[in-house]
Amino acid sequence: MKKNIYLLIGLFATALFTGCDDNGFLEEKPKTIYTVDNAFAKSSQVDATIVRAYVAFTDLYGVANSFMESSRGAANLLHGNGADYFGGNGYPYMASGLFSNFMNLNSDNAAFNGLWNSLYQLAAHANLALYGAELVNWESESDKAYAVAQAKFFRGWAYLRLAECFGGVPIVSEYSDELKFDYGRSTREETYKFAIEDLKVAVAGLPNYPEQDGRIAKGIANHYLAEAYIALGTETGDKSQFGLAVQAAEATIALHPLMKERFGVRANPADQGKSNGVANYKEDGNVFYDLFQLGNYDYSIGNTESLMAVQVPEVEKYDENGGRFYMFGITCYTPFRDLNWAAPYQEDGTSGGPWKGNVDYSQYPGGPNSPYLGGTTWGMVGSADYIDDVVWEGDFANDIRNAEVNLCNPIVLDTKHSRHGQVVQKEWLEFPSTHMRISCKVTMQDGWGWTARHTHANGPYAVMWGRDWYVARSSETYLLLAEAHLRNGNQSGATTAINEVRKRAKAGFEYTSVSLKDILDERARELAWEEHRWPTLLRMNTANGPCAEVAYQLEKHTMYASDCGQPGIKPAWGLFPIPLTVINLNSDLELAQNPGW
């Protein structure tokens, strides 16, 4: 990766709060005491503030947090923890603590508070940058417009997510260093409209393509503008918003066509090189596989589908970034090394589980902790049966996204067991709900590109250094386009858009008509591990009540209800709660709580 935005992160503090004054060094002024008005002396300090917004933004896309269950947990929650995608490691004796056990949730949950604070912090960074942009002298109006466009994008995106997840929220449109205890809630409609106005400014002021890997451009801004128009139209019933969504989505697609042919680091049959002892050329790969290979994520290398990718440092940059990054393999999936055979499948002389003990290390370096099994995962976040199995049933099985190279069914690695080499079936395990397929989005199943780093006592493989993470791809834009057409009564436009994604996947089945449930299923096939699933689901609920399709997803397909066998559990709410701490701190004006909490 070259000139990546993470290289700017370490410069933030010094760039914002230092300057050069050749003539003033004898004056007795406290240089370490700054106000917002004297902290901005030049345009580079505004950009440093914007870089801080980039950091806050990318923290919400699963890199610094990497789906970790923590007191913050905002990225984990946004990506779908507790929804139909993810939810813990699937052990039944831990099921009561799963986020999808909706009976256990309340407005004091740390995840809700972390998400609220993270989104408002992002908006605050943007407001500070907008304030600073008016204080400094710019070399050109275009430079200023670019800075303002970036700040407006982050603020608009933050309020889009706030409205989707929490409904109408207090809108803070200007920087202020005064404490307030009387914030009032705007309506959800007003919050969406505020986000839309910001995103429109962003679209107007951003370049067609990123000026630097990891920076935003028109494609990503129009993508979220389309989502915001859909959200507003759904909330208000104003169908004109869906037409505007179509325009914004088509603008993104025009700049970012889908990748339809193999490309990048593992697609060249003439490449006879190796990485970590594994051949560079992946003979059984395909274009979907190529999208998720180290080095293939950015538009700058020819990946036209990439709207924006979080820039993850190589191992050499880890310490320079203060060790703030956790990689995917360390938190995702069940810890396969810990799983045991169900009693009928235990055999004398074997290791007790399909992936324990007697493993051929020459074929699976790291043994039970090999990249094939996700490395030394902590098992903090696991995939639900919905994205592993349900969406691929019947006519949907024939699809390159469902191929073993992309979504692997792990085999028995214990060489002494009679089922060695066979695909592990759920019923063979002591806890069937712990069985998960292994996505190429999260791990390199053959170990190519992995760095040996002895961070776990049982083996060398822990993390995937330098592997970026998509904020969005234009395949998702197509699915937004399908939804906009569907909601606008254009069934033909909806089927055409969704089938573009399926054609790229070489799917054997194409839609002749689509429903909202079909779109949710297709998003699962295409975007699992990537999409912010809770915002997608919650924006479909309106003031008129929960959406039937969303209620179905949460009742039938969560890990608690489906994988762990607790059927019928669905939330009694349609939005996340305003965190109790926020309500209590806003002591001078009551913040009404969302229904159901």
Short mmCIF file of N, CA, C and O in Angstrom, two decimals, residues 65-108:
data_model
loop_
_atom_site.label_atom_id
_atom_site.label_comp_id
_atom_site.label_asym_id
_atom_site.label_seq_id
_atom_site.Cartn_x
_atom_site.Cartn_y
_atom_site.Cartn_z
N ASN A 65 -11.65 -2.01 15.80
CA ASN A 65 -12.44 -2.84 16.71
C ASN A 65 -12.47 -4.29 16.27
O ASN A 65 -12.56 -5.20 17.08
N SER A 66 -12.43 -4.50 14.95
CA SER A 66 -12.48 -5.86 14.39
C SER A 66 -13.61 -6.69 14.99
O SER A 66 -13.42 -7.83 15.40
N PHE A 67 -14.79 -6.12 15.06
CA PHE A 67 -15.97 -6.80 15.57
C PHE A 67 -15.83 -7.20 17.04
O PHE A 67 -16.55 -8.06 17.52
N MET A 68 -14.89 -6.61 17.75
CA MET A 68 -14.64 -7.07 19.11
C MET A 68 -15.80 -6.75 20.04
O MET A 68 -16.37 -5.67 19.99
N GLU A 69 -16.14 -7.70 20.89
CA GLU A 69 -17.09 -7.46 21.96
C GLU A 69 -16.36 -6.66 23.04
O GLU A 69 -15.43 -7.13 23.66
N SER A 70 -16.74 -5.43 23.21
CA SER A 70 -16.08 -4.59 24.20
C SER A 70 -17.08 -3.58 24.69
O SER A 70 -18.22 -3.53 24.26
N SER A 71 -16.65 -2.74 25.62
CA SER A 71 -17.54 -1.72 26.15
C SER A 71 -17.95 -0.75 25.05
O SER A 71 -18.98 -0.11 25.12
N ARG A 72 -17.10 -0.65 24.01
CA ARG A 72 -17.44 0.23 22.91
C ARG A 72 -18.29 -0.53 21.92
O ARG A 72 -19.47 -0.26 21.77
N GLY A 73 -17.69 -1.47 21.23
CA GLY A 73 -18.44 -2.42 20.40
C GLY A 73 -19.25 -1.81 19.28
O GLY A 73 -20.14 -2.47 18.75
N ALA A 74 -18.97 -0.56 18.87
CA ALA A 74 -19.82 0.09 17.89
C ALA A 74 -19.73 -0.57 16.53
O ALA A 74 -20.74 -0.78 15.85
N ALA A 75 -18.52 -0.90 16.08
CA ALA A 75 -18.37 -1.54 14.77
C ALA A 75 -19.04 -2.90 14.76
O ALA A 75 -19.70 -3.28 13.79
N ASN A 76 -18.86 -3.64 15.83
CA ASN A 76 -19.49 -4.95 15.97
C ASN A 76 -21.00 -4.84 15.84
O ASN A 76 -21.64 -5.59 15.11
N LEU A 77 -21.58 -3.87 16.53
CA LEU A 77 -23.03 -3.70 16.51
C LEU A 77 -23.50 -3.29 15.11
O LEU A 77 -24.46 -3.86 14.59
N LEU A 78 -22.83 -2.33 14.50
CA LEU A 78 -23.25 -1.89 13.18
C LEU A 78 -23.22 -3.03 12.18
O LEU A 78 -24.12 -3.16 11.33
N HIS A 79 -22.20 -3.87 12.24
CA HIS A 79 -22.07 -4.94 11.26
C HIS A 79 -23.11 -6.05 11.45
O HIS A 79 -23.22 -6.92 10.59
N GLY A 80 -23.83 -6.03 12.55
CA GLY A 80 -24.93 -6.97 12.66
C GLY A 80 -24.90 -7.90 13.83
O GLY A 80 -25.63 -8.91 13.84
N ASN A 81 -24.08 -7.63 14.84
CA ASN A 81 -24.10 -8.49 16.02
C ASN A 81 -25.51 -8.54 16.60
O ASN A 81 -26.08 -7.51 16.95
N GLY A 82 -26.07 -9.72 16.69
CA GLY A 82 -27.42 -9.88 17.22
C GLY A 82 -28.50 -9.86 16.16
O GLY A 82 -29.65 -10.21 16.44
N ALA A 83 -28.15 -9.46 14.95
CA ALA A 83 -29.12 -9.52 13.86
C ALA A 83 -29.02 -10.89 13.19
O ALA A 83 -28.63 -11.87 13.81
N ASP A 84 -29.35 -10.97 11.92
CA ASP A 84 -29.37 -12.26 11.23
C ASP A 84 -27.99 -12.69 10.74
O ASP A 84 -27.84 -13.81 10.25
N TYR A 85 -26.99 -11.83 10.84
CA TYR A 85 -25.66 -12.16 10.33
C TYR A 85 -24.79 -12.86 11.38
O TYR A 85 -24.25 -13.92 11.14
N PHE A 86 -24.62 -12.20 12.52
CA PHE A 86 -23.61 -12.61 13.49
C PHE A 86 -24.18 -12.69 14.90
O PHE A 86 -25.27 -12.24 15.17
N GLY A 87 -23.35 -13.22 15.80
CA GLY A 87 -23.74 -13.21 17.20
C GLY A 87 -22.98 -14.18 18.06
O GLY A 87 -23.44 -15.28 18.32
N GLY A 88 -21.78 -13.84 18.48
CA GLY A 88 -21.06 -14.68 19.42
C GLY A 88 -20.56 -15.96 18.77
O GLY A 88 -20.47 -16.08 17.56
N ASN A 89 -20.25 -16.95 19.59
CA ASN A 89 -19.63 -18.16 19.07
C ASN A 89 -20.56 -19.36 19.03
O ASN A 89 -20.14 -20.45 18.68
N GLY A 90 -21.81 -19.21 19.42
CA GLY A 90 -22.78 -20.27 19.20
C GLY A 90 -22.83 -21.38 20.22
O GLY A 90 -23.50 -22.38 19.99
N TYR A 91 -22.10 -21.27 21.34
CA TYR A 91 -22.20 -22.29 22.37
C TYR A 91 -23.53 -22.16 23.09
O TYR A 91 -23.86 -21.09 23.61
N PRO A 92 -24.33 -23.21 23.15
CA PRO A 92 -25.65 -23.10 23.79
C PRO A 92 -25.58 -22.63 25.24
O PRO A 92 -26.46 -21.90 25.69
N TYR A 93 -24.54 -23.07 25.97
CA TYR A 93 -24.47 -22.65 27.37
C TYR A 93 -24.12 -21.18 27.51
O TYR A 93 -24.17 -20.62 28.61
N MET A 94 -23.79 -20.51 26.39
CA MET A 94 -23.54 -19.08 26.42
C MET A 94 -24.66 -18.31 25.72
O MET A 94 -24.60 -17.09 25.60
N ALA A 95 -25.69 -19.03 25.27
CA ALA A 95 -26.72 -18.41 24.43
C ALA A 95 -27.46 -17.28 25.14
O ALA A 95 -27.85 -16.30 24.50
N SER A 96 -27.67 -17.42 26.43
CA SER A 96 -28.43 -16.39 27.14
C SER A 96 -27.73 -15.05 27.09
O SER A 96 -28.36 -14.00 27.23
N GLY A 97 -26.41 -15.06 26.88
CA GLY A 97 -25.66 -13.82 26.82
C GLY A 97 -25.50 -13.26 25.43
O GLY A 97 -24.90 -12.19 25.25
N LEU A 98 -26.03 -13.95 24.43
CA LEU A 98 -25.92 -13.45 23.06
C LEU A 98 -26.72 -12.17 22.89
O LEU A 98 -27.79 -11.99 23.49
N PHE A 99 -26.22 -11.27 22.04
CA PHE A 99 -26.91 -10.02 21.80
C PHE A 99 -28.27 -10.25 21.13
O PHE A 99 -29.17 -9.42 21.23
N SER A 100 -28.43 -11.40 20.47
CA SER A 100 -29.71 -11.71 19.84
C SER A 100 -30.72 -12.29 20.82
O SER A 100 -31.85 -12.60 20.42
N ASN A 101 -30.36 -12.42 22.08
CA ASN A 101 -31.35 -12.73 23.11
C ASN A 101 -31.96 -11.39 23.53
O ASN A 101 -31.55 -10.76 24.49
N PHE A 102 -32.94 -10.95 22.75
CA PHE A 102 -33.45 -9.59 22.89
C PHE A 102 -34.08 -9.32 24.25
O PHE A 102 -34.20 -8.16 24.67
N MET A 103 -34.48 -10.37 24.94
CA MET A 103 -35.08 -10.18 26.26
C MET A 103 -34.08 -9.62 27.27
O MET A 103 -34.47 -9.03 28.28
N ASN A 104 -32.79 -9.82 27.01
CA ASN A 104 -31.76 -9.38 27.95
C ASN A 104 -31.28 -7.95 27.69
O ASN A 104 -30.48 -7.43 28.46
N LEU A 105 -31.72 -7.33 26.61
CA LEU A 105 -31.22 -6.00 26.26
C LEU A 105 -32.01 -4.91 26.96
O LEU A 105 -33.22 -5.03 27.18
N ASN A 106 -31.31 -3.84 27.30
CA ASN A 106 -31.96 -2.66 27.86
C ASN A 106 -31.21 -1.42 27.42
O ASN A 106 -30.16 -1.49 26.78
N SER A 107 -31.75 -0.26 27.75
CA SER A 107 -31.19 1.00 27.26
C SER A 107 -29.87 1.37 27.93
O SER A 107 -29.25 2.37 27.55
N ASP A 108 -29.45 0.56 28.89
CA ASP A 108 -28.17 0.81 29.56
C ASP A 108 -27.05 -0.05 28.97
O ASP A 108 -25.94 -0.05 29.48
#
